[in-house]
PDB file of C-alpha atoms in Angstrom:
ATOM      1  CA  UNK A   1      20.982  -0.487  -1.392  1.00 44.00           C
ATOM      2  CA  UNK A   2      18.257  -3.471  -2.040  1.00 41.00           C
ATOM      3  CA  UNK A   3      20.804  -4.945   0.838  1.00 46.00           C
ATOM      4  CA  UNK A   4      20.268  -2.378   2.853  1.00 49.00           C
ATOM      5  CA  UNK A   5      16.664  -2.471   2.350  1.00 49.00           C
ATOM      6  CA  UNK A   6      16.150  -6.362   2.859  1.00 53.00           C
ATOM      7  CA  UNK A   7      17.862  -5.822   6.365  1.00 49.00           C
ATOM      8  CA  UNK A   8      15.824  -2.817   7.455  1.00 78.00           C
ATOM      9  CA  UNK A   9      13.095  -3.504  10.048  1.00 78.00           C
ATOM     10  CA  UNK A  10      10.936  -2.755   7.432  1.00 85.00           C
ATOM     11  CA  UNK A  11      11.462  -5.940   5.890  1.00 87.00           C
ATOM     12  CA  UNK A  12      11.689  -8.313   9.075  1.00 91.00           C
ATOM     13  CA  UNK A  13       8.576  -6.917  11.021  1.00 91.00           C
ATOM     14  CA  UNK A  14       6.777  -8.188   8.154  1.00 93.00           C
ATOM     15  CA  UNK A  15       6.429 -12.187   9.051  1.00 93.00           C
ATOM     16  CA  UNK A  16       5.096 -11.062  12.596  1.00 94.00           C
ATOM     17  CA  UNK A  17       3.256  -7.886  11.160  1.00 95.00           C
ATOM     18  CA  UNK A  18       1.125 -10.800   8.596  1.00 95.00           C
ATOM     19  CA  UNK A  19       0.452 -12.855  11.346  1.00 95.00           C
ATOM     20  CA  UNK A  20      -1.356 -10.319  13.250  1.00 95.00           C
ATOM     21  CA  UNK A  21      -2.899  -8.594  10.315  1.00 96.00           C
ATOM     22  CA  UNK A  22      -4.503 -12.388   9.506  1.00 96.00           C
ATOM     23  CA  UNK A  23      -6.052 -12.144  13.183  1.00 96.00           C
ATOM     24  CA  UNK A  24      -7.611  -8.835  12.699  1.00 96.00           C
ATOM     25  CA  UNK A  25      -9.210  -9.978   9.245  1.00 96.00           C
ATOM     26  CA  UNK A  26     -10.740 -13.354  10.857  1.00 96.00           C
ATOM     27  CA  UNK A  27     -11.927 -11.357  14.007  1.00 96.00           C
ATOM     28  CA  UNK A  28     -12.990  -8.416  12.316  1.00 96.00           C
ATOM     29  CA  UNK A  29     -14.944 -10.370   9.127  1.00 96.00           C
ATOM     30  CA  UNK A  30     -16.814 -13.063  11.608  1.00 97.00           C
ATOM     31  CA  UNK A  31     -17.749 -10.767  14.159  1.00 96.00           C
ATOM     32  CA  UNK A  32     -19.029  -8.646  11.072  1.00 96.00           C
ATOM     33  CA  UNK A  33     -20.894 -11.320  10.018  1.00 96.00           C
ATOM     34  CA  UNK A  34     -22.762 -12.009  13.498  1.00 97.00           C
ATOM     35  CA  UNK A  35     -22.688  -8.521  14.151  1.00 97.00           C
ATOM     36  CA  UNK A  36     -25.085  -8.470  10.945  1.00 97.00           C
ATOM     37  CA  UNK A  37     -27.239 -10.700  11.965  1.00 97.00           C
ATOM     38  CA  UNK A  38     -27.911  -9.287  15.678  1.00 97.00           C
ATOM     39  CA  UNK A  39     -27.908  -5.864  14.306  1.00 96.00           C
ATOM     40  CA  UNK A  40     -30.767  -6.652  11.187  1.00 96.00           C
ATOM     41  CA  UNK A  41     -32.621  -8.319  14.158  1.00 96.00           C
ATOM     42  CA  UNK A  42     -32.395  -5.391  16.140  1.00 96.00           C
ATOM     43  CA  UNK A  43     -33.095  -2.908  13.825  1.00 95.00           C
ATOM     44  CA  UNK A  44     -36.066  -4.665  12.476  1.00 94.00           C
ATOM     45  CA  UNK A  45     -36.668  -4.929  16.345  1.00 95.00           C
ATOM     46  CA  UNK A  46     -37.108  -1.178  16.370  1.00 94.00           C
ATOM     47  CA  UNK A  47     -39.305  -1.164  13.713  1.00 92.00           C
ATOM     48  CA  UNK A  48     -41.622  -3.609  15.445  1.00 89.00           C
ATOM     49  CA  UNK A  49     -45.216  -2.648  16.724  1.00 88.00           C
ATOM     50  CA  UNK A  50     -44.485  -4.071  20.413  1.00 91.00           C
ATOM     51  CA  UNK A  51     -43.720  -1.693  22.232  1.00 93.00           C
ATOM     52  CA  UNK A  52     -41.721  -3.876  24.497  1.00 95.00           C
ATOM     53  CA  UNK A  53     -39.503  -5.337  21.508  1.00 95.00           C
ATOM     54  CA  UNK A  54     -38.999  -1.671  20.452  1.00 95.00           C
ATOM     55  CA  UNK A  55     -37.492  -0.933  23.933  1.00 96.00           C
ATOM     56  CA  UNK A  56     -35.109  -4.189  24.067  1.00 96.00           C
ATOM     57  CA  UNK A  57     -33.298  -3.459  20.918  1.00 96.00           C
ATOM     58  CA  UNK A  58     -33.466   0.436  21.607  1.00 95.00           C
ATOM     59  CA  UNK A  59     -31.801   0.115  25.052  1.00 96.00           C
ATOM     60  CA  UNK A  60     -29.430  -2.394  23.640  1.00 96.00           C
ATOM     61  CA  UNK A  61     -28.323   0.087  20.834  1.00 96.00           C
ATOM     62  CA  UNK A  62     -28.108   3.026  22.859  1.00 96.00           C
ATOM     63  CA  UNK A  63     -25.850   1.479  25.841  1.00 96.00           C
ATOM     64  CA  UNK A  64     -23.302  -0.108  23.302  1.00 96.00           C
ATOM     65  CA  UNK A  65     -23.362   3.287  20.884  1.00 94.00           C
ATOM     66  CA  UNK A  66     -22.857   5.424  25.011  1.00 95.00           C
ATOM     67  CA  UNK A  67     -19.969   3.640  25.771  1.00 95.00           C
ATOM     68  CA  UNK A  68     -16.259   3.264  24.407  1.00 94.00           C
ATOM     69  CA  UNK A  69     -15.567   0.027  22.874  1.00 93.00           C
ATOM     70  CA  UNK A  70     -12.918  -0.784  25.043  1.00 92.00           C
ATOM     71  CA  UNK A  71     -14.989  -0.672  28.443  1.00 94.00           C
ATOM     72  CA  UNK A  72     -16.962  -3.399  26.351  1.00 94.00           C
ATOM     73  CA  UNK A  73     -14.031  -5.390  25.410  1.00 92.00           C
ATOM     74  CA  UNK A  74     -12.904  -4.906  28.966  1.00 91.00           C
ATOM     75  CA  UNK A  75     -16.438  -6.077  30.374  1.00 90.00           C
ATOM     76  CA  UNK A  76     -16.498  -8.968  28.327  1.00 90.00           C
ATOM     77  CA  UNK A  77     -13.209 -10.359  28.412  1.00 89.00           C
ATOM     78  CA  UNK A  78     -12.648  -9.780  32.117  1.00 86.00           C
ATOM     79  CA  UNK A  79     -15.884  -8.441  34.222  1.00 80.00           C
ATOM     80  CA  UNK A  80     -17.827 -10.443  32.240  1.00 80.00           C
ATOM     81  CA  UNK A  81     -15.255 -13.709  33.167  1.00 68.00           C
ATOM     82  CA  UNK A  82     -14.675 -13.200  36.724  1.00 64.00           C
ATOM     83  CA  UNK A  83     -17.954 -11.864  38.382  1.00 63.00           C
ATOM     84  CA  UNK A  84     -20.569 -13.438  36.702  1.00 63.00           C
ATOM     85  CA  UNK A  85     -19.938 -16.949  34.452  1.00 65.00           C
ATOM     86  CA  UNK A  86     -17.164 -17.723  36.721  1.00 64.00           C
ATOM     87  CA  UNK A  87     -14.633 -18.769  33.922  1.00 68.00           C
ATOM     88  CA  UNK A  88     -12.605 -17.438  31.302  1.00 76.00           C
ATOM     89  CA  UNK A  89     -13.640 -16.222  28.317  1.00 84.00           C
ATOM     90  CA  UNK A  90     -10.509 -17.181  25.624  1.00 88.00           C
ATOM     91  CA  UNK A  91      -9.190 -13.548  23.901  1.00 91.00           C
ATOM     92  CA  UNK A  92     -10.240 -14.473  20.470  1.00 92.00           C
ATOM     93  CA  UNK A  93     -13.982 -15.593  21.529  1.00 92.00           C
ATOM     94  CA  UNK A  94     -13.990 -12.165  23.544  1.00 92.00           C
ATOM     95  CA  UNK A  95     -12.617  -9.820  20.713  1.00 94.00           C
ATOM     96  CA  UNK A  96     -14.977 -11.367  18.093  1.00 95.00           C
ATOM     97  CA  UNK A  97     -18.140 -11.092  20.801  1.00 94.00           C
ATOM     98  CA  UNK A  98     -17.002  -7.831  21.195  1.00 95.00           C
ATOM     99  CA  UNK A  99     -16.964  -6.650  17.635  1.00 96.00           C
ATOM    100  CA  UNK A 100     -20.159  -8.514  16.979  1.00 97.00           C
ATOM    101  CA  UNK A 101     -22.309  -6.813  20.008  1.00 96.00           C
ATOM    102  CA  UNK A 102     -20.661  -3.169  19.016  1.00 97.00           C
ATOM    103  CA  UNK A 103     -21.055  -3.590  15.135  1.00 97.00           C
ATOM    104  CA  UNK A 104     -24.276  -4.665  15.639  1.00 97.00           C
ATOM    105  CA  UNK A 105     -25.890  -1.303  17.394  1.00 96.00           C
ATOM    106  CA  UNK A 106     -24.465   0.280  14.569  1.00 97.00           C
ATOM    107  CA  UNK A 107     -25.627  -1.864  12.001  1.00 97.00           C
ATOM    108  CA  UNK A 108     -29.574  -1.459  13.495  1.00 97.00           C
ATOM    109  CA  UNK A 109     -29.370   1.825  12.564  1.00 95.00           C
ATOM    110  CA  UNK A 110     -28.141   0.962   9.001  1.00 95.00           C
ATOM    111  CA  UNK A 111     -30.853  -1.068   8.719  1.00 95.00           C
ATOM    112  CA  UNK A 112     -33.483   0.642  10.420  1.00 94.00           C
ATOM    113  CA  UNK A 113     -32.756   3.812   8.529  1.00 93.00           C
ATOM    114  CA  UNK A 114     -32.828   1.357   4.695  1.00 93.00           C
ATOM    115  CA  UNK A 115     -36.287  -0.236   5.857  1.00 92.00           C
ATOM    116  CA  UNK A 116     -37.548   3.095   6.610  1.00 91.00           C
ATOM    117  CA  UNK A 117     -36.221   4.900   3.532  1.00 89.00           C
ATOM    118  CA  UNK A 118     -38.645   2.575   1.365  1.00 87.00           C
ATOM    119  CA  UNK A 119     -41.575   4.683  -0.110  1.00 84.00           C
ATOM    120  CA  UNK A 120     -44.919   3.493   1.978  1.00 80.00           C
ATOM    121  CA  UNK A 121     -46.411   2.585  -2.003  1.00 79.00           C
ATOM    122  CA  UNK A 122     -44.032  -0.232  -1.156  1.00 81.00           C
ATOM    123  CA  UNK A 123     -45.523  -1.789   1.844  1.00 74.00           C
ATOM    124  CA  UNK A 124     -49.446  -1.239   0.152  1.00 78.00           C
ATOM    125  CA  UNK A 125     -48.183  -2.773  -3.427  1.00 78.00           C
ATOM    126  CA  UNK A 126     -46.983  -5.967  -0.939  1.00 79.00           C
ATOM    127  CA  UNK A 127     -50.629  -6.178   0.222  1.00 79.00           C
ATOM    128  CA  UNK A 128     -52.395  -5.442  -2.917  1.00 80.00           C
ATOM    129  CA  UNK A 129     -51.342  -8.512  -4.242  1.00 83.00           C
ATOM    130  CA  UNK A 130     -51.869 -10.291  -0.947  1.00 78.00           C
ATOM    131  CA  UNK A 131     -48.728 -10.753   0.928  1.00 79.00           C
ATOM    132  CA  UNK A 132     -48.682 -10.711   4.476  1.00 81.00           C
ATOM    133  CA  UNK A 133     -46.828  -7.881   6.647  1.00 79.00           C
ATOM    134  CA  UNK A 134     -43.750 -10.825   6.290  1.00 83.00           C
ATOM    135  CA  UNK A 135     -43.889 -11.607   2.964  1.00 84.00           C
ATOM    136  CA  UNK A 136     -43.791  -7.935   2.270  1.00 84.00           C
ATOM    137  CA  UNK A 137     -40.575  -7.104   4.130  1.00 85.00           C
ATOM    138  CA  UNK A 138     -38.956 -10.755   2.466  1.00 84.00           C
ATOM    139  CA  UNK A 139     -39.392 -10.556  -1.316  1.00 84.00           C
ATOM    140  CA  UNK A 140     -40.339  -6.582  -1.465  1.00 86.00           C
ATOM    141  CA  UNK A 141     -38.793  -4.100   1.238  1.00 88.00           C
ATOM    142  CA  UNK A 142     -35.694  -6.459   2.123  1.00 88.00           C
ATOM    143  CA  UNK A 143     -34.141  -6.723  -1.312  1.00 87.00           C
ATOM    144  CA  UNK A 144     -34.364  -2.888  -1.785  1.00 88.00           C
ATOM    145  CA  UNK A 145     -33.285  -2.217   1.579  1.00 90.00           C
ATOM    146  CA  UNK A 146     -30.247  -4.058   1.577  1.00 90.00           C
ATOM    147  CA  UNK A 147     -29.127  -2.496  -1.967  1.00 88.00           C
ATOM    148  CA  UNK A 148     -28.672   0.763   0.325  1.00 88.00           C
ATOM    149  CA  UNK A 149     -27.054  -0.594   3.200  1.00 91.00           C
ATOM    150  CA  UNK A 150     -24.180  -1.816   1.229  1.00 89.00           C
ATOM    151  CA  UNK A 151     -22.020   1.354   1.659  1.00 88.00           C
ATOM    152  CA  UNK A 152     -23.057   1.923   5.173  1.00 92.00           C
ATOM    153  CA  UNK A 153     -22.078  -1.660   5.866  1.00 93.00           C
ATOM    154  CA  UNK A 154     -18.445  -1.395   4.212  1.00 91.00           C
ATOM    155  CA  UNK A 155     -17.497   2.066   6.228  1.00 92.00           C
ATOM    156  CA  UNK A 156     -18.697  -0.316   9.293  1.00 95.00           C
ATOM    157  CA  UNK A 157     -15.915  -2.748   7.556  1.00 95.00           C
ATOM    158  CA  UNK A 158     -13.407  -0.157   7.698  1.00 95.00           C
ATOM    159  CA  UNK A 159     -14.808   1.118  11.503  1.00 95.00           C
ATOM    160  CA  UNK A 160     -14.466  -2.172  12.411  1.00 96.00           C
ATOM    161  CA  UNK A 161     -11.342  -3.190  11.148  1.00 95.00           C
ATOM    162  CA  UNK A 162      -9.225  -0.379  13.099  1.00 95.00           C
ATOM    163  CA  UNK A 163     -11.142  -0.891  16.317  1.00 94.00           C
ATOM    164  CA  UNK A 164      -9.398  -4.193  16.738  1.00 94.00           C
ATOM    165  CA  UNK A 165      -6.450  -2.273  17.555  1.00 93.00           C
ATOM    166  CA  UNK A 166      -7.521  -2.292  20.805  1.00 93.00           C
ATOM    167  CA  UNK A 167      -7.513  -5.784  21.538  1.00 93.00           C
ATOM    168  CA  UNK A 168      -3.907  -5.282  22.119  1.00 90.00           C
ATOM    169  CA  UNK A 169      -4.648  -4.399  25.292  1.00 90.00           C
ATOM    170  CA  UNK A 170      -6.070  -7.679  26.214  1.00 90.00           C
ATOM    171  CA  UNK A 171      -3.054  -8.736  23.944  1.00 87.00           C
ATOM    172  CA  UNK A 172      -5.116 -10.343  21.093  1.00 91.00           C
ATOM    173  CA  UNK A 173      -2.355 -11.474  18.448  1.00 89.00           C
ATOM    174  CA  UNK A 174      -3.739  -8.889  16.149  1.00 93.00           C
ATOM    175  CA  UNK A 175      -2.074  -6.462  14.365  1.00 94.00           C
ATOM    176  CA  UNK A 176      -0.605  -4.142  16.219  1.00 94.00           C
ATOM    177  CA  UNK A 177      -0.197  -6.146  19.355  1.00 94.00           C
ATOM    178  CA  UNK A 178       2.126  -7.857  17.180  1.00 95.00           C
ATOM    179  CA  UNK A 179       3.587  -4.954  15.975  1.00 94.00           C
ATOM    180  CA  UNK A 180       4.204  -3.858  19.830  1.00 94.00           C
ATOM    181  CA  UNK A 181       5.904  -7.404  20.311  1.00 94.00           C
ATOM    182  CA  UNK A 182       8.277  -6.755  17.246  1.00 93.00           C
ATOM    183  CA  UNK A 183       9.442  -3.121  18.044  1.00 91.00           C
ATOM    184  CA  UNK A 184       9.745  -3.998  22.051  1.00 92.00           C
ATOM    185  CA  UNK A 185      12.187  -6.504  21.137  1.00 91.00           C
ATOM    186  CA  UNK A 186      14.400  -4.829  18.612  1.00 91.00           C
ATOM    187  CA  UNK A 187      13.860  -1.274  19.326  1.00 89.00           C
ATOM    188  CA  UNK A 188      12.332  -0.437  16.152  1.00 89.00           C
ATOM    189  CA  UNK A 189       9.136   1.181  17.053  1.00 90.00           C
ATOM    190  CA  UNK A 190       9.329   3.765  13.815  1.00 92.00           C
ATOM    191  CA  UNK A 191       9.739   1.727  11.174  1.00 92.00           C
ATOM    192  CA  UNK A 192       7.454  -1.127  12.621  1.00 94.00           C
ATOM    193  CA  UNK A 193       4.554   1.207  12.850  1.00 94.00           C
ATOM    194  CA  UNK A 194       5.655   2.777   9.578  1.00 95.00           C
ATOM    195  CA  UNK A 195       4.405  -1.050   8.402  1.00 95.00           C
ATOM    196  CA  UNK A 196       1.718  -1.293  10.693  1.00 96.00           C
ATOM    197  CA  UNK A 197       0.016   1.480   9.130  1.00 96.00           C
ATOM    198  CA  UNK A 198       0.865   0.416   5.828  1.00 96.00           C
ATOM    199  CA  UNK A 199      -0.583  -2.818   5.960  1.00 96.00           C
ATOM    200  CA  UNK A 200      -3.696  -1.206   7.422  1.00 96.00           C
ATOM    201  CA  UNK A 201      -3.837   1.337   4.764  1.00 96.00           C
ATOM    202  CA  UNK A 202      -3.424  -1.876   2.260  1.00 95.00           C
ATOM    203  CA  UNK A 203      -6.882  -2.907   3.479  1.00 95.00           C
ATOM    204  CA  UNK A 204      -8.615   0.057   3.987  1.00 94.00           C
ATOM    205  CA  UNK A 205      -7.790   2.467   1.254  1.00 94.00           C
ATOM    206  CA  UNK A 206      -8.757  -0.274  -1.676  1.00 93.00           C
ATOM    207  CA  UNK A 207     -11.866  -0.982   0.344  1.00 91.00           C
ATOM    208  CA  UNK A 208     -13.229   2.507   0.656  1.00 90.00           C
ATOM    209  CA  UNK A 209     -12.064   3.324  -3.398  1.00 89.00           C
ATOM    210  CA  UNK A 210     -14.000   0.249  -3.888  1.00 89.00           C
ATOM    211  CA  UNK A 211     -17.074   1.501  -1.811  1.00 85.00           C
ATOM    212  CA  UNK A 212     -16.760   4.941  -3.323  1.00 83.00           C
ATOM    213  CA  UNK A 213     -17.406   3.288  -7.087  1.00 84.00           C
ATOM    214  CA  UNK A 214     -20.159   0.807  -5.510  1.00 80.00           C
ATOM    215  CA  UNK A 215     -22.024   3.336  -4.376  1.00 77.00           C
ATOM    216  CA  UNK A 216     -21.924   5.245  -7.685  1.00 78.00           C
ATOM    217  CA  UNK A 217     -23.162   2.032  -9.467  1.00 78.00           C
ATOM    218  CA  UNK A 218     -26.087   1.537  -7.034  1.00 71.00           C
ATOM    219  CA  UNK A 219     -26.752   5.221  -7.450  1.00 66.00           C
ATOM    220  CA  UNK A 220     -28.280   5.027  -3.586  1.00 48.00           C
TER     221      UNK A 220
END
């Protein structure tokens, strides 16, 4: 039986299956990463007083949240290549810039929404003691702020995490590109998407549990 077992597709999709799951991880966690950073600029952005600012980052967020992640891996990787720097982009810099620019609208709007759940007392406790408008958001808004984006931020993991799926069609190493490689050459496709969704459910399932009893202990 454990014979049996060992021999199953199963059991040799898995050396491919890793190698691909490793590629979603590193494109999915660094493009999270600068995805963060454009998307606290950009929701901070939103909350600026110039007008103009307030109508970069909201046009930016509201094209990237309009369209389907795939035109934008699409545009990137090949409009983006062909027609207007006039070389190509390599798959993994695409999928990551990808990730980053579409992670990011969301994440404005995690941020945005934490800054702006703050109570206004706040902002005028900040000043009473004679911080600027900067100092204010850095060691008093900011720290509070950030406490309640942390769920938001891991179901953006999670988001994030599956939509590199569709690199395969760019065919990123990732997942289930692999996965397609593995079943196209031994016929398998059942059991190597059986594993395929197993090892994303390995990643997923302990992060939202995880989320679920973060959020209870930050009671936000």
């Amino acid at each position: 039986m454990l014979e049996t077992i060992m021999d199953s597709h199963y059991i040799q999709s898995l050396p491919m299956l890793f190698k691909g799951l490793l590629w979603t991880l590193i494109i999915t966690i660094i493009g999270l990463i600068l995805g963060f950073i454009l998307g606290a600029l950009a929701g901070l952005g939103r909350l600026s007083k110039s007008k103009i600012l307030r109508f970069i980052c909201g046009f930016y967020v509201e094209v990237v949240r309009g369209t389907p992640i795939l035109v934008q891996i699409l545009f990137i990787y090949v409009g983006l290549s062909e027609d207007l720097i006039g070389f190509n982009i390599d798959k993994i810099t695409a999928s990551i810039i990808a990730i980053s620019i579409n992670a990011g609208a969301y994440i404005s709007e995690i941020v945005r929404g934490a800054v702006k759940s703050i109570d206004e007392g706040q902002h005028e406790a900040g000043r009473s003691i004679g911080l600027t408008a900067k100092q204010t958001m850095r060691y008093i808004i900011w720290p509070q702020a950030f406490k309640r984006m942390i769920p938001p931020l891991g179901n953006q993991f999670i988001i994030s995490l599956k939509d590199t799926s569709l690199f395969s069609v760019i065919a990123v190493g990732e997942l289930l590109y692999m996965g397609k490689q593995y079943y196209n050459a031994t016929f398998s496709a059942f059991q190597t998407l059986i594993m395929v969704c197993v090892l994303y459910l390995l990643i997923t399932v302990p992060t939202s549990y995880y989320l679920q009893r973060l959020e209870r202990k930050l009671d936000v």
